[in-house]
Short mmCIF file of C-alpha atoms and ligand atoms in Angstrom, two decimals:
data_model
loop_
_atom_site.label_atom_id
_atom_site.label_comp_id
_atom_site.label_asym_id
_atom_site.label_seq_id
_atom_site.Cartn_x
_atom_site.Cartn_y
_atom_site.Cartn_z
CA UNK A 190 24.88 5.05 -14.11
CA UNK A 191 21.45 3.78 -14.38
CA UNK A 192 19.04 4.47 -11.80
CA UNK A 193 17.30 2.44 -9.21
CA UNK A 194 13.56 2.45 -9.89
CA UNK A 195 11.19 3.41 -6.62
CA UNK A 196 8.69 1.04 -7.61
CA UNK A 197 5.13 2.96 -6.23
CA UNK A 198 3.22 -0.21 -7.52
CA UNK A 199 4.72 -2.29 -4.88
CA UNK A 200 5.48 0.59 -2.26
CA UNK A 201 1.66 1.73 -2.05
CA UNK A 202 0.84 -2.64 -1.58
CA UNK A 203 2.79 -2.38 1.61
CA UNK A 204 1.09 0.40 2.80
CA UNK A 205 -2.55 -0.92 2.00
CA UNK A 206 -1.44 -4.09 3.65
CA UNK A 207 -0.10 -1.97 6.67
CA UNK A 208 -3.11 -0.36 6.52
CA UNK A 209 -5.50 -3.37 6.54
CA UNK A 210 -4.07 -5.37 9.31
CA UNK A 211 -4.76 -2.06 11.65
CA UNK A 212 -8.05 -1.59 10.22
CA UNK A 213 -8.25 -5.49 11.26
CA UNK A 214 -7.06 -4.80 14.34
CA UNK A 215 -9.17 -1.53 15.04
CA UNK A 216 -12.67 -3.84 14.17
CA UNK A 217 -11.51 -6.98 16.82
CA UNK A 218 -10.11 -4.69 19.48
CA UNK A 219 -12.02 -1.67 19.72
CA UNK A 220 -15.27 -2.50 17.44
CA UNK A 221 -14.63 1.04 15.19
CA UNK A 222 -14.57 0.15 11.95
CA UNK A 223 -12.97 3.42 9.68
CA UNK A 224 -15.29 5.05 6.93
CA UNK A 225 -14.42 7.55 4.08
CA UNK A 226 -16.88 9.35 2.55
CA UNK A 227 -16.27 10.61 -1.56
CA UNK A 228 -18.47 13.12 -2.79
CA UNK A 229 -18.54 13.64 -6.44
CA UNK A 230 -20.16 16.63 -8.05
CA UNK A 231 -20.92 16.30 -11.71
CA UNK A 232 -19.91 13.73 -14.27
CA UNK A 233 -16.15 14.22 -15.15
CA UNK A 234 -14.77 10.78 -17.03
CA UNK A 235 -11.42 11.22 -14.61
CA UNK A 236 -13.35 12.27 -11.30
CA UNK A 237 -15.73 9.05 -11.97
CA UNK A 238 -12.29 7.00 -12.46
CA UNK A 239 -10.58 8.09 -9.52
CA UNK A 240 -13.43 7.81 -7.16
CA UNK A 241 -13.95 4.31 -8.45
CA UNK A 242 -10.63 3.25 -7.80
CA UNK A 243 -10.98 4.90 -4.20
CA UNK A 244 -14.32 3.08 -3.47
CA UNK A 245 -12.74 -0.23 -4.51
CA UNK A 246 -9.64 0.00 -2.24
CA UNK A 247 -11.22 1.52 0.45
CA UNK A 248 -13.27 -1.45 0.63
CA UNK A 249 -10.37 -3.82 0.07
CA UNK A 250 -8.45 -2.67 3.06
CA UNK A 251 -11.61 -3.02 5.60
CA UNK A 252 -13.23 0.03 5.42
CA UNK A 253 -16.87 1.35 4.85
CA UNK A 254 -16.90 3.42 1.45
CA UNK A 255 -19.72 5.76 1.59
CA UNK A 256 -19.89 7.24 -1.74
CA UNK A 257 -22.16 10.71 -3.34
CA UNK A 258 -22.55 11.04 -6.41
CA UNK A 259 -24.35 14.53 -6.97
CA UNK A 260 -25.73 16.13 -10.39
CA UNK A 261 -23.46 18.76 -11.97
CA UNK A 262 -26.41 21.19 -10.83
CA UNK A 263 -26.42 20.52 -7.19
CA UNK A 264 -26.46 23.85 -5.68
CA UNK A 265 -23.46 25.42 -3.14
CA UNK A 266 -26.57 24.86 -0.41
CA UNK A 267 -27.17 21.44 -1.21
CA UNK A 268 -23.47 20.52 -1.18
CA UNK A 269 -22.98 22.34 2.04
CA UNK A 270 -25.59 20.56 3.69
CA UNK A 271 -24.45 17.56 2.65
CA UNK A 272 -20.81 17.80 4.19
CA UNK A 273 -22.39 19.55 7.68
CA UNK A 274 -24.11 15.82 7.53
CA UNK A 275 -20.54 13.66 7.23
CA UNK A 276 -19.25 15.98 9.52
CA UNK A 277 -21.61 14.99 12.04
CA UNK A 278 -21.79 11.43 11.28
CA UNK A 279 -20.02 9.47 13.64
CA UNK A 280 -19.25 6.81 11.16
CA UNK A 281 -17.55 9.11 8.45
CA UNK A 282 -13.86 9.66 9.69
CA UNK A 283 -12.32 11.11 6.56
CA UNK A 284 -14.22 13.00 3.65
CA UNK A 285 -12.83 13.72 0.16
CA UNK A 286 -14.62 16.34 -1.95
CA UNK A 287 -13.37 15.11 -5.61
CA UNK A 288 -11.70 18.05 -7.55
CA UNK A 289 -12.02 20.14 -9.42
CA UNK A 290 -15.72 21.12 -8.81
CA UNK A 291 -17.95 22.92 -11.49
CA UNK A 292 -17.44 26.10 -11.82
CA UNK A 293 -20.82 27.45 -10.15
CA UNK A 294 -19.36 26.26 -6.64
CA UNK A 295 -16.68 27.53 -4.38
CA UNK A 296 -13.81 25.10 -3.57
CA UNK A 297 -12.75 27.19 -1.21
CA UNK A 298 -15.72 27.56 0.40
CA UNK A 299 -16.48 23.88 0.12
CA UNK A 300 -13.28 22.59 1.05
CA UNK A 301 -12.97 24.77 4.40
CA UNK A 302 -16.93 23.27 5.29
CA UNK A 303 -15.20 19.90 6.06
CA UNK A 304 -14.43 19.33 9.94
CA UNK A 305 -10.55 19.62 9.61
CA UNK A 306 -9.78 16.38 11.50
CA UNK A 307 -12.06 14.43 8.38
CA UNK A 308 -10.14 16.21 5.87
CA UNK A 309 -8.05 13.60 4.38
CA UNK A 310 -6.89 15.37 1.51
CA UNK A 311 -5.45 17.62 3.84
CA UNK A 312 -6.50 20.64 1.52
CA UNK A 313 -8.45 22.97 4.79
CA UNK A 314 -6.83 26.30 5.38
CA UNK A 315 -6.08 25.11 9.42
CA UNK A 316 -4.31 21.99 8.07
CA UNK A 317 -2.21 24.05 5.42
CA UNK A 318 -1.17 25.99 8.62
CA UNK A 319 -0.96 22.98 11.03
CA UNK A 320 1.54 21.73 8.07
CA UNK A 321 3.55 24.92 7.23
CA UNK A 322 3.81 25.64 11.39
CA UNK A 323 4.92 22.24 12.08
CA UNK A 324 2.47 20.72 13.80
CA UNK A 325 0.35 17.59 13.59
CA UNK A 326 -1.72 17.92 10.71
CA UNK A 327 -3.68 15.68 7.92
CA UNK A 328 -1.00 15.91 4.77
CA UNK A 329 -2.21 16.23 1.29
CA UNK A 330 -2.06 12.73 -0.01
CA UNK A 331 0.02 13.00 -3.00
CA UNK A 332 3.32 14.71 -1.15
CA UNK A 333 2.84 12.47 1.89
CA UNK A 334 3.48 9.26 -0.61
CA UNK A 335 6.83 10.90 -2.32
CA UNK A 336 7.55 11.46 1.35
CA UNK A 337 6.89 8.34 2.42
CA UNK A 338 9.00 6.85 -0.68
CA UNK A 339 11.89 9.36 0.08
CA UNK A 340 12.28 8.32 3.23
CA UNK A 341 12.08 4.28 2.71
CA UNK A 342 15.16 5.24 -0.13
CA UNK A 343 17.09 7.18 1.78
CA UNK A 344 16.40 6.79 5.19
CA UNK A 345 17.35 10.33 7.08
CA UNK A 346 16.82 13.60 4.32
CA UNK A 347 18.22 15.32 6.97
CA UNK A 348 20.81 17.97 5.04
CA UNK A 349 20.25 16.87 1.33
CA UNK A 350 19.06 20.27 -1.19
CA UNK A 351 15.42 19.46 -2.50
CA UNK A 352 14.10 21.46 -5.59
CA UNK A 353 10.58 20.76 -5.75
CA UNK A 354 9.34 22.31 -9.91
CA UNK A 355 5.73 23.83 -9.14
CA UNK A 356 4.08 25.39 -6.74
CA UNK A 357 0.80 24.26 -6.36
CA UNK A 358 -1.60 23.92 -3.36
CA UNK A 359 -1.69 20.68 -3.58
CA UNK A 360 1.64 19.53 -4.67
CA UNK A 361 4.26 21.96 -4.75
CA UNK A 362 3.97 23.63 -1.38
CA UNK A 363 3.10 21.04 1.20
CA UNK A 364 5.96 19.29 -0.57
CA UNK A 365 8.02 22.04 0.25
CA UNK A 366 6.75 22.18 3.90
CA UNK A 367 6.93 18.37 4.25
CA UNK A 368 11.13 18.10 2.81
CA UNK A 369 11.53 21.30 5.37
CA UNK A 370 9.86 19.04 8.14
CA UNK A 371 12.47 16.60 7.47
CA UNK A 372 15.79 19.26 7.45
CA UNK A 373 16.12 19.42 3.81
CA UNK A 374 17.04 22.63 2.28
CA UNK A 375 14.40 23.42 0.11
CA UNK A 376 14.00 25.12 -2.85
CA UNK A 377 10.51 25.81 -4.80
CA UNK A 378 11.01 26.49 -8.67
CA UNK A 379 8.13 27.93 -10.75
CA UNK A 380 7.53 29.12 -14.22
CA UNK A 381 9.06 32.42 -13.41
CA UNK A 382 12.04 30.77 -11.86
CA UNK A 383 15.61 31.91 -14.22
CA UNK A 384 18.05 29.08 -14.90
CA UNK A 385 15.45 26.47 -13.97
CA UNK A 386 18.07 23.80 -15.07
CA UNK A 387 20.81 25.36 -12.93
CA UNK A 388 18.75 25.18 -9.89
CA UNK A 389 17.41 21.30 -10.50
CA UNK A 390 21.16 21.02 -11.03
CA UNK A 391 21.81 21.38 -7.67
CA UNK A 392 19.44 19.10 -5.77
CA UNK A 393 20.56 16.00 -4.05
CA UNK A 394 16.04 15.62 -4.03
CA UNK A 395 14.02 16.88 -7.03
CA UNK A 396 10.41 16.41 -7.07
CA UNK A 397 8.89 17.26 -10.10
CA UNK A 398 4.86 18.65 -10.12
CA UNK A 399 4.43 20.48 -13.26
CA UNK A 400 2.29 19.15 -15.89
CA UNK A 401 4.75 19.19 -18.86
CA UNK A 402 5.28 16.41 -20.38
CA UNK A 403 9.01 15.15 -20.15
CA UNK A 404 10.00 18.83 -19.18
CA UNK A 405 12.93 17.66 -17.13
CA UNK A 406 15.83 16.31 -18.91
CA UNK A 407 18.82 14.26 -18.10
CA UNK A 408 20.96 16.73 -18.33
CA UNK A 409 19.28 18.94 -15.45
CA UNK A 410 19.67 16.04 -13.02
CA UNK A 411 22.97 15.94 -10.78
CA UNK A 412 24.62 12.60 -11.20
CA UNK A 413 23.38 10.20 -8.31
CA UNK A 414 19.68 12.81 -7.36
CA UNK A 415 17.17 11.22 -6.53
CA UNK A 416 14.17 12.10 -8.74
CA UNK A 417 10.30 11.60 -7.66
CA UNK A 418 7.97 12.31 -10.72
CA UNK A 419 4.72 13.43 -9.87
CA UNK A 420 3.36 14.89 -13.20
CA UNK A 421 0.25 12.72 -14.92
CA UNK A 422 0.07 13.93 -18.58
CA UNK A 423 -1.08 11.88 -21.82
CA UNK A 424 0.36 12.64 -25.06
CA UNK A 425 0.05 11.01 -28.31
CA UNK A 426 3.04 8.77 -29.21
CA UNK A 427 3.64 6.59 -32.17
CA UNK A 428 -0.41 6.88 -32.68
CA UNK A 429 -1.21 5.79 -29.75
CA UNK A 430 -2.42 7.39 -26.36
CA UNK A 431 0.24 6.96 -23.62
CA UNK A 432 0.88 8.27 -19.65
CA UNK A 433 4.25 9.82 -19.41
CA UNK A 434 5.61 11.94 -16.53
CA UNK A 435 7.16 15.58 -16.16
CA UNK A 436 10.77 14.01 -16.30
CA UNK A 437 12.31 12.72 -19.05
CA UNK A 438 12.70 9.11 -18.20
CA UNK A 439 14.83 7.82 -20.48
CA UNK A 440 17.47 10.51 -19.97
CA UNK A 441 17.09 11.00 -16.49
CA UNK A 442 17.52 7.72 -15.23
CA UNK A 443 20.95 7.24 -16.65
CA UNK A 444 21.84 9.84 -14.72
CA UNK A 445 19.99 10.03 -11.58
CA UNK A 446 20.68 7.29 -8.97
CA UNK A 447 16.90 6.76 -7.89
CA UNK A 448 13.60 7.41 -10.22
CA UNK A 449 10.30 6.83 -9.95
CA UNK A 450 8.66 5.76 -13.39
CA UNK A 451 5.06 7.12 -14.42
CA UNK A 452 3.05 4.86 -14.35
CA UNK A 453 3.74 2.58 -11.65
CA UNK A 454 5.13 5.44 -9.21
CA UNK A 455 3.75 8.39 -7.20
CA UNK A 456 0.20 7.83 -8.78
CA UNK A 457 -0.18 4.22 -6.83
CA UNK A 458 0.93 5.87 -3.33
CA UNK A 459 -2.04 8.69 -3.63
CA UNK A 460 -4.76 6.50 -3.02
CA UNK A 461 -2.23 4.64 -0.36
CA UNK A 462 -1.95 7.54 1.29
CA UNK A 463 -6.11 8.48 1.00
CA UNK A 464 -6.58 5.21 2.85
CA UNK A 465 -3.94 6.00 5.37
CA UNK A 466 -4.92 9.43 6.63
CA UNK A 467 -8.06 7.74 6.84
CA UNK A 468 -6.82 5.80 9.14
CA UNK A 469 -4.87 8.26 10.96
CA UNK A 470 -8.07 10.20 11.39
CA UNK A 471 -10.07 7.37 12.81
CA UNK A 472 -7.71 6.58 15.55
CA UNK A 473 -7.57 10.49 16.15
CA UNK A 474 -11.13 10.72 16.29
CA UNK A 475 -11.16 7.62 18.88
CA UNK A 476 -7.97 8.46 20.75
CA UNK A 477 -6.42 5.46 20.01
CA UNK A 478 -2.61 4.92 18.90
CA UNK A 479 -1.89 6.22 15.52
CA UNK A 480 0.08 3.27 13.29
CA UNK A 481 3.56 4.08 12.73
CA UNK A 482 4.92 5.37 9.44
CA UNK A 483 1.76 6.33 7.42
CA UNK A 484 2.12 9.86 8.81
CA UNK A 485 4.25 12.91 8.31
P1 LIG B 1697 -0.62 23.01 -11.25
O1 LIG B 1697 -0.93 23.30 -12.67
O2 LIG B 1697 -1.54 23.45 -10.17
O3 LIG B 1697 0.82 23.59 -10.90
C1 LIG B 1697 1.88 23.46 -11.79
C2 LIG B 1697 3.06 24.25 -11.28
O4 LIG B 1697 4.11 24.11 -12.22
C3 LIG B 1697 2.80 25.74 -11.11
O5 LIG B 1697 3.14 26.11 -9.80
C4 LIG B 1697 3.72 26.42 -12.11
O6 LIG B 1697 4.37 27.57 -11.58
C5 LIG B 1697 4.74 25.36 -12.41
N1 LIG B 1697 5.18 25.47 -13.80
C6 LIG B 1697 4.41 25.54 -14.91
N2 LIG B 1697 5.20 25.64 -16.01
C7 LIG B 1697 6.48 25.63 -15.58
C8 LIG B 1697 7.72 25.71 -16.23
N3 LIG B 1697 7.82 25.82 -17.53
N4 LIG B 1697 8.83 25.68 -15.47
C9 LIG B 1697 8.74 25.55 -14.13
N5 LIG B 1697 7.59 25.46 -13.45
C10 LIG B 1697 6.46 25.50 -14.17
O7 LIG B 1697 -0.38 21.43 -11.19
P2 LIG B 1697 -0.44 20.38 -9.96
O8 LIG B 1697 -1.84 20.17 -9.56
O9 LIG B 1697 0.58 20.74 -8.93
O10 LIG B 1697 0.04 19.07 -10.73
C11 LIG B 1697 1.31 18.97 -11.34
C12 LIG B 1697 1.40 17.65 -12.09
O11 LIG B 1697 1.26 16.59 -11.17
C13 LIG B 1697 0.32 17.43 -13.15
O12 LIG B 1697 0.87 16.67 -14.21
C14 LIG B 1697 -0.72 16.58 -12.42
O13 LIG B 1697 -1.47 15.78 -13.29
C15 LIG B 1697 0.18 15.75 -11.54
N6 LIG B 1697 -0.45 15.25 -10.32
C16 LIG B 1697 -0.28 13.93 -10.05
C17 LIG B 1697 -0.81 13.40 -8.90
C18 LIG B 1697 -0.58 11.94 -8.61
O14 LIG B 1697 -1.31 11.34 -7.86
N7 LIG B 1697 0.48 11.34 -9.16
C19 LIG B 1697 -1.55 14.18 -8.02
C20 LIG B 1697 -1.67 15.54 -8.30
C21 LIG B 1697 -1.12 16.07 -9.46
#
């Protein structure tokens, strides 16, 4: 068998285009036009990539970017005055605090400073609970786009076993919460976990968020799983510097029956879905209809 690819390149398009024609739509009918605010702290070579790329399609879909860029010294005061400022700005609907911070200031402390309904990364304590209760909540961008992919593959998840490898804030565990929303039955593997290639084994759903290069190998995957790749890692290959995932692609997409390739998969639908709860939390914020499918 070889597997279908998810193609995230082209997935995360339709979504920015989705996105777009309601941000059209919210400027013509309503005269709200959304903004996301990105505050970087420091000078990290990936932050300042990442926040670049956010700027750009922020803009490209219609919205006002509002970026801050702060010195690697600012103080915890500084930086909390700063985000009591977006919070109060009425044109500021989402805010992103770029990760991770120096180590002289408290994420935690920062993070939780952000009004939840602007927290598009969905990383505040009261969204992690509005997520793990069930409730409506702003979803961590990177799970909501292998959700969003997951669902456009296979329609209803409803019943199918889900291992999700890590279990990370960010990744691992509102994955976990998000497959659960949709009556999977879930399993979280970690480093500790025994027979790790058992348990994959057994998923109809594995999402992989580890940070090992190529970990996963064909021979974990059940023939016909569906396999979403979220790992980012760069490793040196025939002298040269390339991006490969946590899965093994080559072997696992002869057996799986769906894959998503790194690049070119779950990395294009984090931004998507950046500019989406962005969305989301402008119409919120002006109790206005949110659009359909760019929300858990
Ligand atoms: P993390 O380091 O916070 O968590 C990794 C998890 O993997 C941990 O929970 C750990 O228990 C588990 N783990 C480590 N070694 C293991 C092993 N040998 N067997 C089983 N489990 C093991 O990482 P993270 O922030 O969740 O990110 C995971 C990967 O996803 C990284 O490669 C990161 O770059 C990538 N990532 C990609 C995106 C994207 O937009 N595509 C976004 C976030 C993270």
């Amino acid at each position: 068998m070889t597997a279908t690819v998810i193609d995230g390149k082209a997935f995360a398009a339709t979504v920015r285009a989705k996105v777009a024609t309601h941000v059209e739509r919210l400027k013509a009918e309503h005269g709200v036009t959304p903004g996301l605010a990105v505050v970087l702290v420091g000078e990290d070579p990936a932050s300042q990539v990442y926040v670049r790329a956010k700027g750009k399609q922020t803009v490209e879909v219609g919205m006002a970017s509002f970026e801050h860029k702060l010195s690697p010294e600012t103080s915890e005061k500084d930086l909390l005055a700063l985000i009591d400022r977006l919070n109060a700005d009425p044109k500021v609907h989402g805010i992103l605090v770029q990760l991770p911070l120096p180590s002289h200031l408290n994420s935690d402390l920062v993070i939780n400073r952000i009004d939840p309904a602007k927290d598009v990364d969905g990383f505040h304590i009261s969204n992690v609970g509005l997520l793990g209760t069930g409730q409506k909540a702003m979803v961590p961008c990177t799970p909501l786009g292998c959700l969003m992919m997951l669902r456009d593959h296979h329609g209803s998840l409803s019943g199918m076993n889900a291992v999700v490898i890590g279990r990370s804030n960010i990744v691992g565990k509102p994955m976990a919460s998000l497959l659960l929303g949709d009556s999977c039955t879930v399993t979280i593997a970690h480093s500790r976990t025994r027979d790790l290639p058992g348990t994959v084994r057994r998923a109809d759903i594995v999402v992989a968020a580890v940070g090992r290069p190529e970990m996963v190998t064909g021979d974990w995957i059940k023939p016909g799983a569906t396999v979403i790749d979220v790992g980012i890692n760069r490793i040196e290959r025939d002298g040269k510097t390339v991006l490969v995932g946590d899965v093994d692609y080559a072997s696992a997409s002869a057996v799986a029956g769906a894959i998503t390739p790194v690049p070119g998969g779950v990395g294009p639908m984090t931004i998507a879905c950046l500019l989406a709860n962005t969305l989301t939390a402008c119409c919120r914020a002006n109790g206005l209809a949110e659009p359909e499918g760019l929300t858990a």
